PDB file of C-alpha atoms in Angstrom:
ATOM      1  CA  UNK A   1      36.397   4.209  18.736  1.00 35.00           C
ATOM      2  CA  UNK A   2      33.023   2.460  18.965  1.00 40.00           C
ATOM      3  CA  UNK A   3      33.198   2.240  22.765  1.00 43.00           C
ATOM      4  CA  UNK A   4      33.903   5.978  22.936  1.00 40.00           C
ATOM      5  CA  UNK A   5      30.839   6.641  20.805  1.00 42.00           C
ATOM      6  CA  UNK A   6      28.779   4.383  23.069  1.00 46.00           C
ATOM      7  CA  UNK A   7      29.889   6.219  26.222  1.00 44.00           C
ATOM      8  CA  UNK A   8      29.307   9.715  24.835  1.00 42.00           C
ATOM      9  CA  UNK A   9      25.958   8.690  23.406  1.00 43.00           C
ATOM     10  CA  UNK A  10      24.880   7.182  26.690  1.00 44.00           C
ATOM     11  CA  UNK A  11      25.582  10.478  28.444  1.00 41.00           C
ATOM     12  CA  UNK A  12      23.502  12.297  25.858  1.00 52.00           C
ATOM     13  CA  UNK A  13      20.683   9.707  25.919  1.00 81.00           C
ATOM     14  CA  UNK A  14      21.217   8.843  22.287  1.00 90.00           C
ATOM     15  CA  UNK A  15      21.232   5.753  20.118  1.00 93.00           C
ATOM     16  CA  UNK A  16      23.526   4.980  17.189  1.00 93.00           C
ATOM     17  CA  UNK A  17      21.935   3.856  13.919  1.00 93.00           C
ATOM     18  CA  UNK A  18      23.988   1.120  12.248  1.00 90.00           C
ATOM     19  CA  UNK A  19      22.445   1.804   8.835  1.00 87.00           C
ATOM     20  CA  UNK A  20      23.443  -0.905   6.368  1.00 85.00           C
ATOM     21  CA  UNK A  21      26.525  -2.560   7.936  1.00 79.00           C
ATOM     22  CA  UNK A  22      27.189  -4.790   4.915  1.00 74.00           C
ATOM     23  CA  UNK A  23      26.643  -2.024   2.350  1.00 72.00           C
ATOM     24  CA  UNK A  24      28.850   0.707   3.844  1.00 71.00           C
ATOM     25  CA  UNK A  25      31.373   0.579   0.978  1.00 74.00           C
ATOM     26  CA  UNK A  26      28.761   1.600  -1.572  1.00 76.00           C
ATOM     27  CA  UNK A  27      26.180   3.305   0.675  1.00 74.00           C
ATOM     28  CA  UNK A  28      26.523   6.544  -1.332  1.00 79.00           C
ATOM     29  CA  UNK A  29      25.384   4.662  -4.437  1.00 85.00           C
ATOM     30  CA  UNK A  30      22.506   3.172  -2.464  1.00 84.00           C
ATOM     31  CA  UNK A  31      21.370   6.686  -1.604  1.00 88.00           C
ATOM     32  CA  UNK A  32      20.766   7.546  -5.283  1.00 91.00           C
ATOM     33  CA  UNK A  33      17.660   5.368  -5.820  1.00 91.00           C
ATOM     34  CA  UNK A  34      16.440   6.208  -2.314  1.00 92.00           C
ATOM     35  CA  UNK A  35      16.629   9.958  -2.873  1.00 94.00           C
ATOM     36  CA  UNK A  36      14.938   9.600  -6.276  1.00 94.00           C
ATOM     37  CA  UNK A  37      12.092   7.640  -4.673  1.00 94.00           C
ATOM     38  CA  UNK A  38      11.859  10.227  -1.898  1.00 95.00           C
ATOM     39  CA  UNK A  39      11.696  13.123  -4.373  1.00 95.00           C
ATOM     40  CA  UNK A  40       9.081  11.270  -6.400  1.00 94.00           C
ATOM     41  CA  UNK A  41       6.952  10.637  -3.288  1.00 94.00           C
ATOM     42  CA  UNK A  42       7.219  14.228  -2.034  1.00 95.00           C
ATOM     43  CA  UNK A  43       6.358  15.622  -5.484  1.00 94.00           C
ATOM     44  CA  UNK A  44       3.744  13.179  -6.816  1.00 93.00           C
ATOM     45  CA  UNK A  45       1.564  13.017  -3.707  1.00 94.00           C
ATOM     46  CA  UNK A  46       1.103  16.820  -3.375  1.00 94.00           C
ATOM     47  CA  UNK A  47       0.322  16.988  -7.116  1.00 92.00           C
ATOM     48  CA  UNK A  48      -2.301  14.284  -6.652  1.00 93.00           C
ATOM     49  CA  UNK A  49      -3.785  16.105  -3.644  1.00 94.00           C
ATOM     50  CA  UNK A  50      -3.859  19.387  -5.576  1.00 92.00           C
ATOM     51  CA  UNK A  51      -5.544  17.684  -8.536  1.00 92.00           C
ATOM     52  CA  UNK A  52      -8.285  16.175  -6.369  1.00 92.00           C
ATOM     53  CA  UNK A  53      -8.787  19.526  -4.617  1.00 92.00           C
ATOM     54  CA  UNK A  54      -8.991  21.616  -7.804  1.00 91.00           C
ATOM     55  CA  UNK A  55     -11.021  19.331 -10.069  1.00 90.00           C
ATOM     56  CA  UNK A  56     -14.735  19.365  -9.257  1.00 90.00           C
ATOM     57  CA  UNK A  57     -15.307  16.064 -11.074  1.00 88.00           C
ATOM     58  CA  UNK A  58     -12.973  14.369  -8.575  1.00 90.00           C
ATOM     59  CA  UNK A  59     -15.023  15.445  -5.563  1.00 92.00           C
ATOM     60  CA  UNK A  60     -16.351  11.942  -5.018  1.00 92.00           C
ATOM     61  CA  UNK A  61     -15.822   9.404  -2.206  1.00 92.00           C
ATOM     62  CA  UNK A  62     -13.454   7.217  -4.228  1.00 90.00           C
ATOM     63  CA  UNK A  63     -11.123  10.154  -4.926  1.00 92.00           C
ATOM     64  CA  UNK A  64     -11.393  11.426  -1.348  1.00 94.00           C
ATOM     65  CA  UNK A  65     -10.085   8.044  -0.232  1.00 93.00           C
ATOM     66  CA  UNK A  66      -7.270   8.328  -2.752  1.00 92.00           C
ATOM     67  CA  UNK A  67      -6.492  11.775  -1.332  1.00 93.00           C
ATOM     68  CA  UNK A  68      -6.320  10.276   2.163  1.00 95.00           C
ATOM     69  CA  UNK A  69      -3.875   7.673   0.884  1.00 94.00           C
ATOM     70  CA  UNK A  70      -1.722  10.381  -0.752  1.00 94.00           C
ATOM     71  CA  UNK A  71      -1.631  12.384   2.489  1.00 95.00           C
ATOM     72  CA  UNK A  72      -0.639   9.342   4.544  1.00 95.00           C
ATOM     73  CA  UNK A  73       2.043   8.435   1.979  1.00 94.00           C
ATOM     74  CA  UNK A  74       3.459  11.954   2.025  1.00 94.00           C
ATOM     75  CA  UNK A  75       3.913  11.894   5.811  1.00 95.00           C
ATOM     76  CA  UNK A  76       5.159   8.291   5.818  1.00 93.00           C
ATOM     77  CA  UNK A  77       7.895   9.075   3.298  1.00 92.00           C
ATOM     78  CA  UNK A  78       9.128  11.988   5.462  1.00 94.00           C
ATOM     79  CA  UNK A  79       9.274  10.099   8.760  1.00 93.00           C
ATOM     80  CA  UNK A  80      12.443   8.107   8.081  1.00 92.00           C
ATOM     81  CA  UNK A  81      13.971   9.058   4.712  1.00 93.00           C
ATOM     82  CA  UNK A  82      15.557  12.451   5.629  1.00 93.00           C
ATOM     83  CA  UNK A  83      17.364  10.880   8.603  1.00 93.00           C
ATOM     84  CA  UNK A  84      18.382   7.903   6.453  1.00 91.00           C
ATOM     85  CA  UNK A  85      19.842  10.175   3.772  1.00 92.00           C
ATOM     86  CA  UNK A  86      21.726  12.147   6.457  1.00 92.00           C
ATOM     87  CA  UNK A  87      23.164   8.829   7.630  1.00 90.00           C
ATOM     88  CA  UNK A  88      24.203   7.747   4.126  1.00 89.00           C
ATOM     89  CA  UNK A  89      25.593  11.129   3.029  1.00 89.00           C
ATOM     90  CA  UNK A  90      27.031  12.680   6.197  1.00 89.00           C
ATOM     91  CA  UNK A  91      27.433   9.620   8.464  1.00 87.00           C
ATOM     92  CA  UNK A  92      24.992  11.244  10.928  1.00 90.00           C
ATOM     93  CA  UNK A  93      24.138   8.148  12.960  1.00 90.00           C
ATOM     94  CA  UNK A  94      23.073   9.549  16.333  1.00 93.00           C
ATOM     95  CA  UNK A  95      19.427   9.867  17.252  1.00 94.00           C
ATOM     96  CA  UNK A  96      18.059  10.946  20.624  1.00 93.00           C
ATOM     97  CA  UNK A  97      15.773   8.716  22.653  1.00 93.00           C
ATOM     98  CA  UNK A  98      12.899  11.182  22.266  1.00 92.00           C
ATOM     99  CA  UNK A  99      13.344  11.437  18.500  1.00 94.00           C
ATOM    100  CA  UNK A 100      13.703   7.662  18.208  1.00 94.00           C
ATOM    101  CA  UNK A 101      10.560   6.808  20.188  1.00 94.00           C
ATOM    102  CA  UNK A 102       8.571   9.527  18.391  1.00 94.00           C
ATOM    103  CA  UNK A 103       9.676   8.248  14.996  1.00 94.00           C
ATOM    104  CA  UNK A 104       8.787   4.687  15.994  1.00 93.00           C
ATOM    105  CA  UNK A 105       5.314   5.699  17.168  1.00 94.00           C
ATOM    106  CA  UNK A 106       4.421   7.690  14.062  1.00 95.00           C
ATOM    107  CA  UNK A 107       5.801   5.068  11.660  1.00 94.00           C
ATOM    108  CA  UNK A 108       3.523   2.456  13.246  1.00 92.00           C
ATOM    109  CA  UNK A 109       0.558   4.841  13.290  1.00 94.00           C
ATOM    110  CA  UNK A 110       0.885   5.805   9.644  1.00 94.00           C
ATOM    111  CA  UNK A 111       1.424   2.210   8.531  1.00 93.00           C
ATOM    112  CA  UNK A 112      -1.837   1.463  10.349  1.00 94.00           C
ATOM    113  CA  UNK A 113      -3.471   4.447   8.612  1.00 95.00           C
ATOM    114  CA  UNK A 114      -2.279   3.203   5.215  1.00 94.00           C
ATOM    115  CA  UNK A 115      -3.586  -0.282   5.905  1.00 94.00           C
ATOM    116  CA  UNK A 116      -6.925   1.108   7.102  1.00 95.00           C
ATOM    117  CA  UNK A 117      -7.223   3.286   3.988  1.00 95.00           C
ATOM    118  CA  UNK A 118      -6.606   0.247   1.780  1.00 94.00           C
ATOM    119  CA  UNK A 119      -9.372  -1.569   3.680  1.00 94.00           C
ATOM    120  CA  UNK A 120     -11.894   1.249   3.171  1.00 95.00           C
ATOM    121  CA  UNK A 121     -10.949   1.430  -0.520  1.00 93.00           C
ATOM    122  CA  UNK A 122     -11.561  -2.324  -0.825  1.00 93.00           C
ATOM    123  CA  UNK A 123     -14.963  -1.793   0.819  1.00 94.00           C
ATOM    124  CA  UNK A 124     -15.647   0.952  -1.724  1.00 92.00           C
ATOM    125  CA  UNK A 125     -14.800  -1.348  -4.660  1.00 91.00           C
ATOM    126  CA  UNK A 126     -16.891  -4.166  -3.156  1.00 92.00           C
ATOM    127  CA  UNK A 127     -20.030  -2.016  -3.106  1.00 92.00           C
ATOM    128  CA  UNK A 128     -19.292  -0.531  -6.536  1.00 89.00           C
ATOM    129  CA  UNK A 129     -19.144  -3.977  -8.160  1.00 89.00           C
ATOM    130  CA  UNK A 130     -21.215  -6.284  -5.970  1.00 89.00           C
ATOM    131  CA  UNK A 131     -23.984  -3.806  -5.007  1.00 90.00           C
ATOM    132  CA  UNK A 132     -23.903  -1.034  -7.632  1.00 88.00           C
ATOM    133  CA  UNK A 133     -27.520   0.038  -7.042  1.00 90.00           C
ATOM    134  CA  UNK A 134     -26.901   0.832  -3.369  1.00 92.00           C
ATOM    135  CA  UNK A 135     -23.389   2.236  -3.896  1.00 92.00           C
ATOM    136  CA  UNK A 136     -24.364   5.918  -3.977  1.00 91.00           C
ATOM    137  CA  UNK A 137     -26.507   5.591  -0.869  1.00 93.00           C
ATOM    138  CA  UNK A 138     -23.836   3.758   1.182  1.00 93.00           C
ATOM    139  CA  UNK A 139     -20.532   5.251  -0.028  1.00 94.00           C
ATOM    140  CA  UNK A 140     -21.201   8.930   0.634  1.00 94.00           C
ATOM    141  CA  UNK A 141     -19.123  11.901   1.756  1.00 93.00           C
ATOM    142  CA  UNK A 142     -20.370  11.304   5.277  1.00 94.00           C
ATOM    143  CA  UNK A 143     -19.209   7.690   5.070  1.00 94.00           C
ATOM    144  CA  UNK A 144     -15.717   8.870   4.058  1.00 94.00           C
ATOM    145  CA  UNK A 145     -15.549  11.253   7.026  1.00 95.00           C
ATOM    146  CA  UNK A 146     -16.613   8.516   9.461  1.00 95.00           C
ATOM    147  CA  UNK A 147     -14.154   6.066   7.914  1.00 94.00           C
ATOM    148  CA  UNK A 148     -11.333   8.625   8.124  1.00 94.00           C
ATOM    149  CA  UNK A 149     -12.020   9.244  11.827  1.00 95.00           C
ATOM    150  CA  UNK A 150     -12.162   5.506  12.535  1.00 94.00           C
ATOM    151  CA  UNK A 151      -8.948   4.586  10.714  1.00 93.00           C
ATOM    152  CA  UNK A 152      -7.183   7.480  12.481  1.00 93.00           C
ATOM    153  CA  UNK A 153      -8.393   6.607  15.986  1.00 94.00           C
ATOM    154  CA  UNK A 154      -7.676   2.876  15.685  1.00 92.00           C
ATOM    155  CA  UNK A 155      -3.853   2.931  15.304  1.00 91.00           C
ATOM    156  CA  UNK A 156      -3.532   5.996  17.501  1.00 90.00           C
ATOM    157  CA  UNK A 157      -5.278   4.273  20.410  1.00 89.00           C
ATOM    158  CA  UNK A 158      -3.478   0.963  19.898  1.00 89.00           C
ATOM    159  CA  UNK A 159       0.054   2.327  19.496  1.00 90.00           C
ATOM    160  CA  UNK A 160      -0.062   5.210  22.015  1.00 89.00           C
ATOM    161  CA  UNK A 161       1.314   2.957  24.841  1.00 88.00           C
ATOM    162  CA  UNK A 162       4.444   2.256  22.777  1.00 88.00           C
ATOM    163  CA  UNK A 163       6.496   5.434  23.412  1.00 87.00           C
ATOM    164  CA  UNK A 164       5.545   5.413  27.116  1.00 87.00           C
ATOM    165  CA  UNK A 165       6.688   1.806  27.386  1.00 88.00           C
ATOM    166  CA  UNK A 166      10.069   2.589  25.825  1.00 89.00           C
ATOM    167  CA  UNK A 167      10.663   5.642  28.006  1.00 88.00           C
ATOM    168  CA  UNK A 168      10.456   3.383  31.082  1.00 87.00           C
ATOM    169  CA  UNK A 169      13.040   0.901  29.772  1.00 86.00           C
ATOM    170  CA  UNK A 170      16.666   0.836  30.840  1.00 86.00           C
ATOM    171  CA  UNK A 171      19.066   0.331  27.965  1.00 87.00           C
ATOM    172  CA  UNK A 172      22.293  -1.634  28.244  1.00 80.00           C
ATOM    173  CA  UNK A 173      25.773  -0.457  27.298  1.00 80.00           C
ATOM    174  CA  UNK A 174      25.178  -1.453  23.676  1.00 82.00           C
ATOM    175  CA  UNK A 175      23.114   1.372  22.190  1.00 88.00           C
ATOM    176  CA  UNK A 176      23.740   0.570  18.505  1.00 91.00           C
ATOM    177  CA  UNK A 177      20.439  -0.004  16.692  1.00 91.00           C
ATOM    178  CA  UNK A 178      21.032  -2.632  14.032  1.00 88.00           C
ATOM    179  CA  UNK A 179      18.849  -0.776  11.568  1.00 89.00           C
ATOM    180  CA  UNK A 180      18.641   2.395   9.481  1.00 90.00           C
ATOM    181  CA  UNK A 181      15.791   3.847  11.555  1.00 92.00           C
ATOM    182  CA  UNK A 182      14.151   3.184  14.917  1.00 93.00           C
ATOM    183  CA  UNK A 183      12.514  -0.133  14.172  1.00 89.00           C
ATOM    184  CA  UNK A 184      10.479  -1.476  17.072  1.00 88.00           C
ATOM    185  CA  UNK A 185      12.127  -4.868  17.543  1.00 84.00           C
ATOM    186  CA  UNK A 186      15.647  -3.533  16.941  1.00 87.00           C
ATOM    187  CA  UNK A 187      15.251  -0.937  19.718  1.00 91.00           C
ATOM    188  CA  UNK A 188      13.526  -3.366  22.107  1.00 89.00           C
ATOM    189  CA  UNK A 189      16.427  -5.822  21.738  1.00 86.00           C
ATOM    190  CA  UNK A 190      18.766  -3.247  23.344  1.00 89.00           C
ATOM    191  CA  UNK A 191      16.792  -3.081  26.599  1.00 89.00           C
ATOM    192  CA  UNK A 192      18.116  -4.666  29.783  1.00 88.00           C
ATOM    193  CA  UNK A 193      14.549  -5.082  31.085  1.00 86.00           C
ATOM    194  CA  UNK A 194      12.069  -7.823  30.282  1.00 83.00           C
ATOM    195  CA  UNK A 195      10.192  -6.914  27.079  1.00 83.00           C
ATOM    196  CA  UNK A 196       7.736  -9.823  27.002  1.00 84.00           C
ATOM    197  CA  UNK A 197       4.797  -7.504  27.693  1.00 83.00           C
ATOM    198  CA  UNK A 198       5.886  -5.261  24.840  1.00 80.00           C
ATOM    199  CA  UNK A 199       6.282  -8.235  22.493  1.00 80.00           C
ATOM    200  CA  UNK A 200       2.744  -9.386  23.314  1.00 84.00           C
ATOM    201  CA  UNK A 201       1.428  -5.855  22.724  1.00 83.00           C
ATOM    202  CA  UNK A 202       3.292  -5.714  19.404  1.00 83.00           C
ATOM    203  CA  UNK A 203       1.827  -9.047  18.316  1.00 81.00           C
ATOM    204  CA  UNK A 204      -1.727  -8.085  19.311  1.00 86.00           C
ATOM    205  CA  UNK A 205      -1.616  -4.653  17.647  1.00 87.00           C
ATOM    206  CA  UNK A 206      -0.037  -5.985  14.445  1.00 83.00           C
ATOM    207  CA  UNK A 207      -2.659  -8.721  14.276  1.00 83.00           C
ATOM    208  CA  UNK A 208      -5.608  -6.436  15.050  1.00 84.00           C
ATOM    209  CA  UNK A 209      -4.520  -3.780  12.535  1.00 88.00           C
ATOM    210  CA  UNK A 210      -2.484  -5.184   9.653  1.00 88.00           C
ATOM    211  CA  UNK A 211      -3.521  -8.826  10.005  1.00 88.00           C
ATOM    212  CA  UNK A 212      -7.247  -8.134  10.339  1.00 91.00           C
ATOM    213  CA  UNK A 213      -7.149  -5.622   7.482  1.00 93.00           C
ATOM    214  CA  UNK A 214      -5.448  -8.143   5.200  1.00 92.00           C
ATOM    215  CA  UNK A 215      -8.071 -10.805   5.979  1.00 93.00           C
ATOM    216  CA  UNK A 216     -10.967  -8.387   5.325  1.00 94.00           C
ATOM    217  CA  UNK A 217      -9.374  -7.088   2.110  1.00 94.00           C
ATOM    218  CA  UNK A 218      -8.840 -10.666   0.896  1.00 93.00           C
ATOM    219  CA  UNK A 219     -12.486 -11.450   1.705  1.00 95.00           C
ATOM    220  CA  UNK A 220     -13.648  -8.336  -0.184  1.00 93.00           C
ATOM    221  CA  UNK A 221     -11.688  -9.293  -3.281  1.00 92.00           C
ATOM    222  CA  UNK A 222     -12.917 -12.869  -3.095  1.00 93.00           C
ATOM    223  CA  UNK A 223     -16.498 -11.559  -3.195  1.00 93.00           C
ATOM    224  CA  UNK A 224     -15.580  -9.098  -5.961  1.00 90.00           C
ATOM    225  CA  UNK A 225     -13.977 -11.837  -8.052  1.00 88.00           C
ATOM    226  CA  UNK A 226     -16.968 -14.103  -7.523  1.00 90.00           C
ATOM    227  CA  UNK A 227     -19.337 -11.328  -8.630  1.00 87.00           C
ATOM    228  CA  UNK A 228     -17.207 -10.571 -11.700  1.00 84.00           C
ATOM    229  CA  UNK A 229     -17.120 -14.255 -12.701  1.00 84.00           C
ATOM    230  CA  UNK A 230     -20.923 -14.380 -12.599  1.00 81.00           C
ATOM    231  CA  UNK A 231     -21.324 -11.500 -15.058  1.00 79.00           C
ATOM    232  CA  UNK A 232     -22.679 -12.735 -18.373  1.00 73.00           C
ATOM    233  CA  UNK A 233     -20.903 -10.181 -20.536  1.00 73.00           C
ATOM    234  CA  UNK A 234     -17.160 -10.696 -20.773  1.00 72.00           C
ATOM    235  CA  UNK A 235     -16.664  -7.014 -21.589  1.00 71.00           C
ATOM    236  CA  UNK A 236     -18.643  -5.957 -18.533  1.00 66.00           C
ATOM    237  CA  UNK A 237     -16.667  -8.293 -16.269  1.00 72.00           C
ATOM    238  CA  UNK A 238     -13.335  -7.007 -17.582  1.00 75.00           C
ATOM    239  CA  UNK A 239     -14.456  -3.389 -17.190  1.00 72.00           C
ATOM    240  CA  UNK A 240     -15.662  -4.038 -13.643  1.00 70.00           C
ATOM    241  CA  UNK A 241     -12.455  -5.735 -12.568  1.00 72.00           C
ATOM    242  CA  UNK A 242     -10.259  -3.138 -14.293  1.00 75.00           C
ATOM    243  CA  UNK A 243     -11.552  -0.563 -11.785  1.00 73.00           C
ATOM    244  CA  UNK A 244      -9.869  -2.640  -9.048  1.00 81.00           C
ATOM    245  CA  UNK A 245      -6.510  -3.342 -10.677  1.00 82.00           C
ATOM    246  CA  UNK A 246      -4.738  -0.191  -9.444  1.00 79.00           C
ATOM    247  CA  UNK A 247      -5.915  -0.816  -5.897  1.00 83.00           C
ATOM    248  CA  UNK A 248      -4.992  -4.498  -6.102  1.00 85.00           C
ATOM    249  CA  UNK A 249      -1.457  -3.762  -7.359  1.00 84.00           C
ATOM    250  CA  UNK A 250      -0.777  -1.435  -4.435  1.00 85.00           C
ATOM    251  CA  UNK A 251      -2.280  -3.828  -1.884  1.00 89.00           C
ATOM    252  CA  UNK A 252      -0.207  -6.760  -3.160  1.00 86.00           C
ATOM    253  CA  UNK A 253       2.999  -4.718  -2.927  1.00 85.00           C
ATOM    254  CA  UNK A 254       2.215  -3.298   0.530  1.00 88.00           C
ATOM    255  CA  UNK A 255       1.265  -6.576   2.205  1.00 89.00           C
ATOM    256  CA  UNK A 256       3.673  -8.883   0.334  1.00 85.00           C
ATOM    257  CA  UNK A 257       6.680  -7.009   1.771  1.00 82.00           C
ATOM    258  CA  UNK A 258       5.074  -7.125   5.228  1.00 81.00           C
ATOM    259  CA  UNK A 259       4.693 -10.902   4.929  1.00 79.00           C
ATOM    260  CA  UNK A 260       8.297 -11.286   3.762  1.00 78.00           C
ATOM    261  CA  UNK A 261       9.482  -9.169   6.704  1.00 76.00           C
ATOM    262  CA  UNK A 262       7.432 -11.255   9.138  1.00 73.00           C
ATOM    263  CA  UNK A 263       9.081 -14.428   7.785  1.00 73.00           C
ATOM    264  CA  UNK A 264      12.634 -13.054   7.744  1.00 71.00           C
ATOM    265  CA  UNK A 265      12.337 -11.725  11.315  1.00 65.00           C
ATOM    266  CA  UNK A 266      11.816 -15.247  12.644  1.00 62.00           C
ATOM    267  CA  UNK A 267      14.705 -16.640  14.730  1.00 57.00           C
ATOM    268  CA  UNK A 268      16.986 -19.043  12.897  1.00 55.00           C
ATOM    269  CA  UNK A 269      16.461 -17.654   9.401  1.00 65.00           C
ATOM    270  CA  UNK A 270      19.474 -17.433   7.084  1.00 69.00           C
ATOM    271  CA  UNK A 271      18.555 -14.086   5.519  1.00 72.00           C
ATOM    272  CA  UNK A 272      21.387 -11.500   5.808  1.00 78.00           C
ATOM    273  CA  UNK A 273      20.420  -8.633   8.176  1.00 79.00           C
ATOM    274  CA  UNK A 274      21.066  -6.023   5.474  1.00 81.00           C
ATOM    275  CA  UNK A 275      18.409  -7.582   3.267  1.00 81.00           C
ATOM    276  CA  UNK A 276      15.812  -7.275   6.028  1.00 84.00           C
ATOM    277  CA  UNK A 277      16.877  -3.689   6.746  1.00 87.00           C
ATOM    278  CA  UNK A 278      16.653  -2.777   3.054  1.00 85.00           C
ATOM    279  CA  UNK A 279      13.210  -4.386   2.732  1.00 86.00           C
ATOM    280  CA  UNK A 280      12.023  -2.366   5.737  1.00 87.00           C
ATOM    281  CA  UNK A 281      13.278   0.850   4.154  1.00 89.00           C
ATOM    282  CA  UNK A 282      11.746   0.042   0.778  1.00 87.00           C
ATOM    283  CA  UNK A 283       8.442  -0.734   2.461  1.00 88.00           C
ATOM    284  CA  UNK A 284       8.359   2.803   3.855  1.00 90.00           C
ATOM    285  CA  UNK A 285       9.489   4.662   0.731  1.00 91.00           C
ATOM    286  CA  UNK A 286       8.410   2.659  -2.341  1.00 90.00           C
ATOM    287  CA  UNK A 287       4.609   2.640  -1.719  1.00 90.00           C
ATOM    288  CA  UNK A 288       4.477   6.451  -1.221  1.00 92.00           C
ATOM    289  CA  UNK A 289       6.316   6.833  -4.540  1.00 91.00           C
ATOM    290  CA  UNK A 290       4.408   4.074  -6.329  1.00 89.00           C
ATOM    291  CA  UNK A 291       0.827   4.777  -5.220  1.00 88.00           C
ATOM    292  CA  UNK A 292       0.275   8.159  -6.932  1.00 88.00           C
ATOM    293  CA  UNK A 293       2.058   6.943 -10.072  1.00 85.00           C
ATOM    294  CA  UNK A 294      -0.138   3.854 -10.403  1.00 84.00           C
ATOM    295  CA  UNK A 295      -3.358   5.804  -9.879  1.00 79.00           C
ATOM    296  CA  UNK A 296      -2.153   8.725 -11.980  1.00 73.00           C
ATOM    297  CA  UNK A 297      -1.340   6.496 -14.931  1.00 70.00           C
ATOM    298  CA  UNK A 298      -4.393   4.251 -14.712  1.00 74.00           C
ATOM    299  CA  UNK A 299      -7.119   6.793 -13.880  1.00 80.00           C
ATOM    300  CA  UNK A 300      -8.257   8.940 -16.810  1.00 81.00           C
ATOM    301  CA  UNK A 301      -9.903  11.654 -14.678  1.00 83.00           C
ATOM    302  CA  UNK A 302      -6.743  12.141 -12.609  1.00 87.00           C
ATOM    303  CA  UNK A 303      -4.629  12.230 -15.776  1.00 85.00           C
ATOM    304  CA  UNK A 304      -6.784  14.994 -17.213  1.00 85.00           C
ATOM    305  CA  UNK A 305      -6.675  16.949 -13.939  1.00 85.00           C
ATOM    306  CA  UNK A 306      -2.862  16.748 -13.746  1.00 85.00           C
ATOM    307  CA  UNK A 307      -2.556  17.914 -17.366  1.00 84.00           C
ATOM    308  CA  UNK A 308      -4.802  20.903 -16.582  1.00 84.00           C
ATOM    309  CA  UNK A 309      -2.653  21.866 -13.583  1.00 81.00           C
ATOM    310  CA  UNK A 310       0.511  21.544 -15.691  1.00 81.00           C
ATOM    311  CA  UNK A 311      -1.000  23.725 -18.412  1.00 81.00           C
ATOM    312  CA  UNK A 312      -2.000  26.366 -15.847  1.00 78.00           C
ATOM    313  CA  UNK A 313       1.507  26.391 -14.380  1.00 75.00           C
ATOM    314  CA  UNK A 314       3.101  26.678 -17.819  1.00 76.00           C
ATOM    315  CA  UNK A 315       0.668  29.442 -18.787  1.00 70.00           C
ATOM    316  CA  UNK A 316       1.365  31.368 -15.579  1.00 68.00           C
ATOM    317  CA  UNK A 317       5.144  31.318 -15.954  1.00 61.00           C
ATOM    318  CA  UNK A 318       5.407  31.595 -19.742  1.00 58.00           C
ATOM    319  CA  UNK A 319       6.907  34.792 -21.050  1.00 50.00           C
ATOM    320  CA  UNK A 320       4.576  37.192 -22.922  1.00 54.00           C
ATOM    321  CA  UNK A 321       5.109  37.283 -26.660  1.00 51.00           C
TER     322      UNK A 321
END
């Protein structure tokens, strides 16, 4: 049966997604939390974007950056989850080469965009706490525009060779991707050609985007923590650091899973493949669902804006008395 699938898929230039090989018995149950997270991400992020757009008091650089993060999260959640749910619900495992390479490229680009947005937000918090007097002159609307262009161009330019590299590869008879989406290393392992050049490119791009961002974010928070510790008033230090807690929670979640994935991908590890696959999926769907919730709950101005939108919607659709 599997060989027949391989042959027909080869003729159609398609791959087969393995999904979660060890979880197939209860994959329908696994889809329940995934679809709930997906619905939360695709509902909460547009609400957050609408709130920032409608509320004049939120037209500030910090909230523009949060809007950028919400937009990136919205796209990121839609890149892999619909196909994953089709796999879990309808056993739709085939994916064309073009669709696979496109998905791979955009997943990497938007992970780079998310990482870059976190870096700019850390820079924003650094100036707000360590250099409050110069904050308004440095962190301006123009700064946000320049930062947005930079964090968009960086992953785009670094990852654009990826789909062209894969289109030139010849794939062996085994075209089953041991993953639930087109993960870079899982697809590269199917190639008959030498992929050393690709592996070097992957290492360099990951280090220059995610690795460099993590180092700079860690440095920013070290300087922030040092500045907070030097504040004479305990109340002032707690208030200053509380403005960073939402950002810090999201950063810790985003990069901690990346570090775990980097460790579990090493040869010779004893981690079951399904655990790595599940972590990869959660890394793409949990942050988009978690980010707007954390900021929505912890930011008073956003809370008020969301309540206003809800009241307007209720007032519009309420029946006349």
